[in-house]
Short mmCIF file of C-alpha atoms in Angstrom, two decimals:
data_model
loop_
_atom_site.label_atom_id
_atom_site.label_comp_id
_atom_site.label_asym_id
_atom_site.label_seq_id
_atom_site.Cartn_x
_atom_site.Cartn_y
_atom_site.Cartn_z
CA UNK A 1 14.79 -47.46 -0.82
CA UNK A 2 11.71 -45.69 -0.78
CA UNK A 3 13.15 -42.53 0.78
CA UNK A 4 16.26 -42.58 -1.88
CA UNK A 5 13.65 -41.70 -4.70
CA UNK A 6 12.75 -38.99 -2.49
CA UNK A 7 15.80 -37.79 -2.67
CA UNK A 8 16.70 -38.33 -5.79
CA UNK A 9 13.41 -36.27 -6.84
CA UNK A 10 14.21 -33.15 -4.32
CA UNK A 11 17.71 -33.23 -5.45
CA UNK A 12 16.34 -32.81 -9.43
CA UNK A 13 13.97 -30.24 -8.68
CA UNK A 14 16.33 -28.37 -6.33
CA UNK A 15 18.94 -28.37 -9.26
CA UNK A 16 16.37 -27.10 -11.52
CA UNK A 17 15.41 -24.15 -8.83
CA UNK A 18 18.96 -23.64 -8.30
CA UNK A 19 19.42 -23.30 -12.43
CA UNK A 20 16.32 -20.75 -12.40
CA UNK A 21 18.05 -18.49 -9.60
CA UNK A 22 21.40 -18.61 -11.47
CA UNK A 23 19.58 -16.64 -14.36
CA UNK A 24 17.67 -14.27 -12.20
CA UNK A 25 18.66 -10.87 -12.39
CA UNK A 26 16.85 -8.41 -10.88
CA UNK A 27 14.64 -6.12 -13.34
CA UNK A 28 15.32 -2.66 -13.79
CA UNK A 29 12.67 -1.41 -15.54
CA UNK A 30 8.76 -2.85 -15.88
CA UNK A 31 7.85 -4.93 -18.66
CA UNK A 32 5.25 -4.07 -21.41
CA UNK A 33 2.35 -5.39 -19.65
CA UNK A 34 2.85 -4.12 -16.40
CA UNK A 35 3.61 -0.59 -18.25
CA UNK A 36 0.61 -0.92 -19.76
CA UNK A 37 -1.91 -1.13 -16.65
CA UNK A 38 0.73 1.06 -14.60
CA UNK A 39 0.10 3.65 -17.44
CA UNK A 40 -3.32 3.11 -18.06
CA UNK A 41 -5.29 2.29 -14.85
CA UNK A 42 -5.67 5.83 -13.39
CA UNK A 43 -7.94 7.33 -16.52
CA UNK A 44 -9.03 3.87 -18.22
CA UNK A 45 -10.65 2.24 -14.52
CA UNK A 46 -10.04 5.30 -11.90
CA UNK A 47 -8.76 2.95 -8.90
CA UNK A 48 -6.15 3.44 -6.83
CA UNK A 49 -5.45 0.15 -6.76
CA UNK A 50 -3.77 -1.31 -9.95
CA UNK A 51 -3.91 -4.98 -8.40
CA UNK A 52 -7.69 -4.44 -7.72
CA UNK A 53 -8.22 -2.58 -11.32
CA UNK A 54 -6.24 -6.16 -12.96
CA UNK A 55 -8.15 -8.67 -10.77
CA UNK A 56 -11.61 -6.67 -10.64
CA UNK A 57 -11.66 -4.99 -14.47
CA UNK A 58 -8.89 -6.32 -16.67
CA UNK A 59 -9.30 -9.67 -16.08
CA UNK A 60 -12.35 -9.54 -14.76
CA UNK A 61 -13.82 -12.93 -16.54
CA UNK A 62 -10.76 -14.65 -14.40
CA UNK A 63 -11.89 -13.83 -11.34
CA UNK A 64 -15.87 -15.10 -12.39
CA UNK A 65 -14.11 -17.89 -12.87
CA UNK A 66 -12.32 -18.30 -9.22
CA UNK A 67 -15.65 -17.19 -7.63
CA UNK A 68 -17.11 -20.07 -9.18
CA UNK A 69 -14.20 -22.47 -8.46
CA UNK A 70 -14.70 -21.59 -5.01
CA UNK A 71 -18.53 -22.15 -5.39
CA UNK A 72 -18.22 -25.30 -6.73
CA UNK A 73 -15.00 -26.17 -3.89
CA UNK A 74 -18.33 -25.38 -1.34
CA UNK A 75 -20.53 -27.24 -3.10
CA UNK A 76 -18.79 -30.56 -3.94
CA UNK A 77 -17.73 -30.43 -0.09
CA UNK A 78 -21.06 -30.30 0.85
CA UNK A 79 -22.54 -32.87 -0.92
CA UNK A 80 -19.29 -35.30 0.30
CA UNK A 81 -19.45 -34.68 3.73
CA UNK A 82 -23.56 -34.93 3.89
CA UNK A 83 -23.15 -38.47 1.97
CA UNK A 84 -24.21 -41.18 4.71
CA UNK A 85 -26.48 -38.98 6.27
CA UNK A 86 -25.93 -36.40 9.11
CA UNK A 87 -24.94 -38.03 12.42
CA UNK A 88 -25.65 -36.49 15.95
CA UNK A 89 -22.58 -34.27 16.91
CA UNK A 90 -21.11 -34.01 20.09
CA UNK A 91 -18.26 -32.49 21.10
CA UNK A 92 -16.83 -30.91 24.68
CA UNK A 93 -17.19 -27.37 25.78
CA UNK A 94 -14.65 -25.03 24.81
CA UNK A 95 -12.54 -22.83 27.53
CA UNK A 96 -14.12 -19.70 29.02
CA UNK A 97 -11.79 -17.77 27.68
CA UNK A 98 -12.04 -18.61 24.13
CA UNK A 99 -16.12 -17.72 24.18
CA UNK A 100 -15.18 -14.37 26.11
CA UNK A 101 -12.66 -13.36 23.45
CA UNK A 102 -14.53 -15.03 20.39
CA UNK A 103 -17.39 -12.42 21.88
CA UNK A 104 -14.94 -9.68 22.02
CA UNK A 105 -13.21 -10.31 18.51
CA UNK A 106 -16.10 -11.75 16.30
CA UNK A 107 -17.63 -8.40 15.88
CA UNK A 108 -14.65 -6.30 15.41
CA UNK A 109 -14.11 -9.02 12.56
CA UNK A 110 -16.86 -8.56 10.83
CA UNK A 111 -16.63 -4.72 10.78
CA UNK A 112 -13.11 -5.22 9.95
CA UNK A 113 -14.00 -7.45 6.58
CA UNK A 114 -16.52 -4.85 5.83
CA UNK A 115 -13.79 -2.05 5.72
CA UNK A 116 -11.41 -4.31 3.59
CA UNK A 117 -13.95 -4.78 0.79
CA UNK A 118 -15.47 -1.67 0.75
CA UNK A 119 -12.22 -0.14 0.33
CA UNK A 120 -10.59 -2.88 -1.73
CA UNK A 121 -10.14 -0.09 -4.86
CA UNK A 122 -8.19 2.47 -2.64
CA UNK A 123 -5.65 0.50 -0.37
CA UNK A 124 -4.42 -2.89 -0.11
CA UNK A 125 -7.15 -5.38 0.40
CA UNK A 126 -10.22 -6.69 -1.52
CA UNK A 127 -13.15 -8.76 -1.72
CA UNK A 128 -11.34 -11.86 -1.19
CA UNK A 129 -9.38 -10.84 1.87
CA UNK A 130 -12.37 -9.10 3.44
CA UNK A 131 -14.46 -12.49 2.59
CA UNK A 132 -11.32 -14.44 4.16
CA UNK A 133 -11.82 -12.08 7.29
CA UNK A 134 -15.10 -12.60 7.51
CA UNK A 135 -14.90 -16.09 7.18
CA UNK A 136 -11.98 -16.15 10.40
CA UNK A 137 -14.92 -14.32 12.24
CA UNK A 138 -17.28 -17.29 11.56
CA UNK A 139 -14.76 -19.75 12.51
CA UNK A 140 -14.19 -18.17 16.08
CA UNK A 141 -17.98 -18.20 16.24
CA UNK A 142 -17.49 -22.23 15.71
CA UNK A 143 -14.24 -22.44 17.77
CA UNK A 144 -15.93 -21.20 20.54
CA UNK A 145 -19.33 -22.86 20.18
CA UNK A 146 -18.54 -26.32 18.25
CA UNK A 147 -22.74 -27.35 18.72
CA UNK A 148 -23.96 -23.38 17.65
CA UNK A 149 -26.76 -24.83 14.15
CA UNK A 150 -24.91 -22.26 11.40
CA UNK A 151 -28.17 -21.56 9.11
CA UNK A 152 -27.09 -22.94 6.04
CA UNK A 153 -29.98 -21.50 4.22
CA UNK A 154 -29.02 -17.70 5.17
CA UNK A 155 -25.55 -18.62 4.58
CA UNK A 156 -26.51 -20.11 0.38
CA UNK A 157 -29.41 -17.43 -0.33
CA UNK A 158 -26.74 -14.85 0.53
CA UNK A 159 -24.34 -16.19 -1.73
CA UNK A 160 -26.47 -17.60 -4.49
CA UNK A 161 -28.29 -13.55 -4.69
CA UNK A 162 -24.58 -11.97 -4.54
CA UNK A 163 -23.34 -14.04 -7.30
CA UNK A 164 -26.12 -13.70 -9.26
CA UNK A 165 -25.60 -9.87 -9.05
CA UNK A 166 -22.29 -10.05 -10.03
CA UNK A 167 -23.05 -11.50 -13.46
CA UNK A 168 -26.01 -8.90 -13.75
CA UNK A 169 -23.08 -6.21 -13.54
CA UNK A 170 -21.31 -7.94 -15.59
CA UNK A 171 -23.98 -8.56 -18.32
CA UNK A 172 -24.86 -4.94 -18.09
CA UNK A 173 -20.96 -3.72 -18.96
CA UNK A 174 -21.54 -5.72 -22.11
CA UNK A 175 -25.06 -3.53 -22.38
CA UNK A 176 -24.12 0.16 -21.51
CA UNK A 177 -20.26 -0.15 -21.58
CA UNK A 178 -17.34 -1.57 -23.42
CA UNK A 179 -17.75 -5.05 -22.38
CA UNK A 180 -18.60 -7.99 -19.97
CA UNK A 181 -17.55 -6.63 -16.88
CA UNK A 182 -16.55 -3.16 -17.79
CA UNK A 183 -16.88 -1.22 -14.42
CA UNK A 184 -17.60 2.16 -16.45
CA UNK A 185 -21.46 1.62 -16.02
CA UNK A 186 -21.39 3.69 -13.03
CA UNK A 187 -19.05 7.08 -13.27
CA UNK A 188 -15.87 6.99 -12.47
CA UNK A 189 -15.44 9.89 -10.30
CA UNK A 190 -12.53 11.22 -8.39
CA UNK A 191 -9.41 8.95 -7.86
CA UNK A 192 -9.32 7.99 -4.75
CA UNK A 193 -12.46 8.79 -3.20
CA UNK A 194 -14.66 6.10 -1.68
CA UNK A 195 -17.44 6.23 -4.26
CA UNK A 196 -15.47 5.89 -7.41
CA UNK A 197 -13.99 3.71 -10.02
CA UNK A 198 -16.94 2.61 -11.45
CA UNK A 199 -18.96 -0.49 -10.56
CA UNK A 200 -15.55 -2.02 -8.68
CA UNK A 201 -16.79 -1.40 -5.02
CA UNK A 202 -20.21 -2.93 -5.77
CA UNK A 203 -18.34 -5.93 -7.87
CA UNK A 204 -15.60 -6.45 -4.88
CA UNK A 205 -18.38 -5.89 -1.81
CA UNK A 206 -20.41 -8.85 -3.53
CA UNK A 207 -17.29 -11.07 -4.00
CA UNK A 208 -16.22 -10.05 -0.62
CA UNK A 209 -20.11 -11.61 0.20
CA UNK A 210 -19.91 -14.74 -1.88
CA UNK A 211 -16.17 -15.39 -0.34
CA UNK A 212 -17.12 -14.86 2.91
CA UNK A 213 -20.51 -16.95 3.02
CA UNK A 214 -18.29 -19.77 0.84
CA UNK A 215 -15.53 -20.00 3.66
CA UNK A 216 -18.51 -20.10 6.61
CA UNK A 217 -20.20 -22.76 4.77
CA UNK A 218 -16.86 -25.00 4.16
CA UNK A 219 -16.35 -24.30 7.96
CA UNK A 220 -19.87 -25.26 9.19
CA UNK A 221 -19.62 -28.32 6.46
CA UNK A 222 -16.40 -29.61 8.15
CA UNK A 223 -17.80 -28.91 11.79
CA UNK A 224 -20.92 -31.04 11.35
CA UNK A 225 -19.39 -33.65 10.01
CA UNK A 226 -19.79 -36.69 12.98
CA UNK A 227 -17.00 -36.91 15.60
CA UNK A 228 -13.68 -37.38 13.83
CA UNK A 229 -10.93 -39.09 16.12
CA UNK A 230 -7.84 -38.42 14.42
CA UNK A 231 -4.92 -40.58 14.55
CA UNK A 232 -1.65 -38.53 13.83
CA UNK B 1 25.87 -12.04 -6.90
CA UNK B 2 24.49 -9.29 -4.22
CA UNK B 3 22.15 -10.02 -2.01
CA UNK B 4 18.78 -8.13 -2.79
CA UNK B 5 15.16 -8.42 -0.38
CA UNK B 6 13.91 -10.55 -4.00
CA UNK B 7 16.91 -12.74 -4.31
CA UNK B 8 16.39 -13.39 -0.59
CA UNK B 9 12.43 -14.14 -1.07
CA UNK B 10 13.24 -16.09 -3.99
CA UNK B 11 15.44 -18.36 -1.99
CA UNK B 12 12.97 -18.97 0.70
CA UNK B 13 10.18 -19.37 -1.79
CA UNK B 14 12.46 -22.50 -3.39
CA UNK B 15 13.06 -23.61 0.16
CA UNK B 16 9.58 -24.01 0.75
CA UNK B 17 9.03 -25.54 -2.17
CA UNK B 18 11.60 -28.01 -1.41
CA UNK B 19 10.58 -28.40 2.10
CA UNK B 20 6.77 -29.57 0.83
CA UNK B 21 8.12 -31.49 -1.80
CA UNK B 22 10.08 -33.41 0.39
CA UNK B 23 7.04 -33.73 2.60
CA UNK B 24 4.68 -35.03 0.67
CA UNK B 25 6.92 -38.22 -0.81
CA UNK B 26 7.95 -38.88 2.67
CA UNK B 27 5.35 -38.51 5.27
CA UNK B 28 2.49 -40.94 5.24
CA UNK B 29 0.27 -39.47 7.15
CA UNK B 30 -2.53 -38.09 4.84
CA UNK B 31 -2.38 -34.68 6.98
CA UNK B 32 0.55 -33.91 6.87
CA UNK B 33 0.88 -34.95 2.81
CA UNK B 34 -1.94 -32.11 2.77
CA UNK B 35 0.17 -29.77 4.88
CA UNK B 36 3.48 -30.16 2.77
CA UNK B 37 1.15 -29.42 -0.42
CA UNK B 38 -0.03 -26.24 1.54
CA UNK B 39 3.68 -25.51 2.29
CA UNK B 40 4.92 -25.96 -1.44
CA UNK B 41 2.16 -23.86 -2.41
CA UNK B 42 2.90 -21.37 -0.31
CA UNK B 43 6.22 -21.07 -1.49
CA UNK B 44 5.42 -20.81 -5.04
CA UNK B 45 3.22 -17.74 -4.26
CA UNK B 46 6.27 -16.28 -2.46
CA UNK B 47 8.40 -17.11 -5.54
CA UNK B 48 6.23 -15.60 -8.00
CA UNK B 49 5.60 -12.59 -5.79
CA UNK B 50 8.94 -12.07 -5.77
CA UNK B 51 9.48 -12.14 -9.17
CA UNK B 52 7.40 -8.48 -9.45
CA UNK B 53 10.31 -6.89 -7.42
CA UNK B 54 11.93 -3.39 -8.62
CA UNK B 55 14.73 -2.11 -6.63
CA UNK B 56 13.77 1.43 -4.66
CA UNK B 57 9.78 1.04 -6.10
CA UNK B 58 6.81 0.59 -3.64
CA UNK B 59 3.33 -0.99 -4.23
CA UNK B 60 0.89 -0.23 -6.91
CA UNK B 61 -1.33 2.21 -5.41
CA UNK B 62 -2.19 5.57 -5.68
CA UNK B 63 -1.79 7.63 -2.00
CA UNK B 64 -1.09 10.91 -3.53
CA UNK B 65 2.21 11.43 -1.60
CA UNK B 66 5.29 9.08 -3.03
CA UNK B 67 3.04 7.01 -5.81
CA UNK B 68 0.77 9.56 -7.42
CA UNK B 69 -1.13 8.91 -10.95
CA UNK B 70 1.61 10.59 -12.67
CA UNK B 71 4.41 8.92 -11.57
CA UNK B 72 2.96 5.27 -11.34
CA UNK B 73 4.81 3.69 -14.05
CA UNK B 74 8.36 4.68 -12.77
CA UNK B 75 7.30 4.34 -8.74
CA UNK B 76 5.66 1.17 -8.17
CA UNK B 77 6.72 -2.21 -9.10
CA UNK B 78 4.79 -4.91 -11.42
CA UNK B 79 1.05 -5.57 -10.36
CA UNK B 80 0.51 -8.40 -12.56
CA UNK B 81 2.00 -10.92 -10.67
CA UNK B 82 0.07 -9.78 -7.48
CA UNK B 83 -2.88 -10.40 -9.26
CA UNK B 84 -1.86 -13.49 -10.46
CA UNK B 85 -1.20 -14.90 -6.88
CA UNK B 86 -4.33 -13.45 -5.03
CA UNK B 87 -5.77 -15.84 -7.32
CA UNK B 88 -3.48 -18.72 -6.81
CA UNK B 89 -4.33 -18.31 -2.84
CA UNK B 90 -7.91 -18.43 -3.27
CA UNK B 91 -7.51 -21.73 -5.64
CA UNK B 92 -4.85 -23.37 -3.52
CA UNK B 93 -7.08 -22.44 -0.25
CA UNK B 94 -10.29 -24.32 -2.16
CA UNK B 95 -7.94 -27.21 -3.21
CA UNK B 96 -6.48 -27.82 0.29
CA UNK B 97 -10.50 -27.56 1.73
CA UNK B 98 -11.89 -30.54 -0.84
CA UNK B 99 -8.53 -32.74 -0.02
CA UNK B 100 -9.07 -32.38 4.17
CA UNK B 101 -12.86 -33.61 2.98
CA UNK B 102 -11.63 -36.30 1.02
CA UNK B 103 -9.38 -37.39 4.53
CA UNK B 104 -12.17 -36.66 6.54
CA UNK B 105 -14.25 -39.17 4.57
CA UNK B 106 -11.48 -41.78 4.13
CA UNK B 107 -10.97 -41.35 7.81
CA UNK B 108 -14.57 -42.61 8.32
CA UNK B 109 -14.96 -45.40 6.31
CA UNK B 110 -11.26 -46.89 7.45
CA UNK B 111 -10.42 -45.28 10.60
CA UNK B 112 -7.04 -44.69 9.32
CA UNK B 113 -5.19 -41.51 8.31
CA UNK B 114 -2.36 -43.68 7.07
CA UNK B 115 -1.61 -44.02 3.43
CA UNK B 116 -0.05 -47.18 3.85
CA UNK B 117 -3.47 -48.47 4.38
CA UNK B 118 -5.21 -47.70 1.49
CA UNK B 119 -3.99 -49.75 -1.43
CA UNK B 120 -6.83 -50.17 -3.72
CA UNK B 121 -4.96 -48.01 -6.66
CA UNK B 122 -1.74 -49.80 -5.84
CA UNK B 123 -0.02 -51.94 -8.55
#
């Protein structure tokens, strides 16, 4: 009985997916919106990258707002898993071959996220994927050393200063530029070279920051949290 | 109807959808309810990634060799919707983190991961 509406419900939304692919036809030619920033991105924000130039410049208010949504994701996890007090952890060794790797691979990480923000206005890659590498590197750390004390405190002043900086740039686009967020505050440069497009590398480095610091925190959060026996 | 790479992506996309759909009205373990949501989610990103495609364009970036700033609008497909799903990632990756909290919690309290077992909104 139960599973029947189940099926009943896939079945409708299948036949609605089905409907959507029946009109699909493949475009030919790029839409006014995408012609615009296709057109536009090389003189207007001087970044390789047109994704970056949308997510970093364009619509730059957006992504304040997903920082913060990811902020607040940290945050609100925080304060649920700490409710009841913290409990004494313990939890078995991990293999010797998970530390020796995590030892091998956590710096190589690191550096890794490091170059993918940096660059994140020249090739594919950004703030939030360097923060989401970043964060990986933090979670080997963890993998391989579940009792390791994460210092919280680094992990918040970090992110607390690097979004605070990011609104600063932002405040002073409205100031000396177009707008809030305008990335022209700094000069543009040559396309393509590493110290160009504006303020973009400074705005994605610091996201790449905040992400990164967000995604250890939501780690260490979930690691502390007492032992958890699982039922599955 | 040829088959193209975005017709193909769009089908899996749906398939994934379907497959998390069906996941999360059938299992009751409140894991795996989280991991079909993942799985529908990631579908949808797939779908709407998809949805950017131009036949015999590459990505949006400048390299100076086959996309150059000249030639961007007629060599590299739509960047919007890339945009639009690097956010939907980061959401749907905070989303999934608060909901394993909220099982981790429930998990505490009741020592139970089955949904069968909590039926205090249940009418």
């Amino acid at each position: 009985m139960k599973n029947s509406i189940a099926i009943l419900l896939v079945l409708a939304f299948g036949f609605f997916l089905v409907h959507i692919l029946q009109l699909y036809h493949t475009q030919e030619t790029l839409n006014k919106t995408a012609t615009y920033y296709n057109t536009n991105t090389p003189a207007e924000v001087g970044a390789a990258n047109v994704v970056t130039a949308i997510v970093v410049t364009y619509r730059g208010l957006d992504t304040l707002g997903e920082v913060t949504v990811l902020f607040l994701t940290a945050m609100i996890l925080g304060y649920i898993l700490r409710q009841g007090g913290k409990e004494k952890v313990t939890k078995n060794n991990t293999s010797e071959i998970l530390i020796t790797a995590a030892n091998v691979l956590i710096p190589g990480s690191i550096v890794l996220g490091v170059y993918v923000f940096i660059n994140g206005h020249l090739t594919p890659g950004g703030g939030f994927q360097g923060g989401a590498i970043i964060g990986t590197a933090i979670t080997l750390m963890i993998l391989a050393n579940p009792m390791r004390t994460i210092r919280e405190g680094l992990l918040h002043m970090v992110e607390s200063i690097s979004g605070f900086f990011y609104v600063l740039i932002g405040l002073a686009g409205l100031l000396f530029a177009g707008g809030f967020l305008d990335n022209r505050i700094l000069p543009l440069g040559t396309l393509g070279d590493l110290f160009s497009a504006g303020a973009i590398p400074l705005i994605y480095s610091l996201i790449g920051l905040k992400v990164g610091t967000e995604i250890s925190s939501i780690i260490a959060n979930i690691n502390e949290t007492g032992n958890n026996t699982v039922k599955l | 109807m040829t088959l193209t790479i975005d017709k193909v992506a769009l089908v899996l996309g749906m398939i994934l959808m379907l497959i998390g759909l069906w996941g999360g009205f059938t299992r009751t373990n409140l894991l795996k309810i989280i991991l079909s949501f993942s799985i529908f989610d990631t579908g949808l990103n797939i779908l709407i990634v998809a949805l950017g495609y131009l036949p015999g364009r590459t990505a949006p970036i400048i390299d100076g060799n086959v996309v150059t700033a000249e030639n961007l609008a007629v060599k590299a497909i739509d960047p919007v919707p890339q945009a639009l799903v690097l956010t939907a990632i980061v959401i749907g990756f905070g989303v999934t983190a608060l909901m394993l909290a909220y099982a981790l919690k429930m998990n505490q309290h009741r020592k139970s991961l089955d949904i069968n077992h909590y039926t205090d909104l249940k009418w």
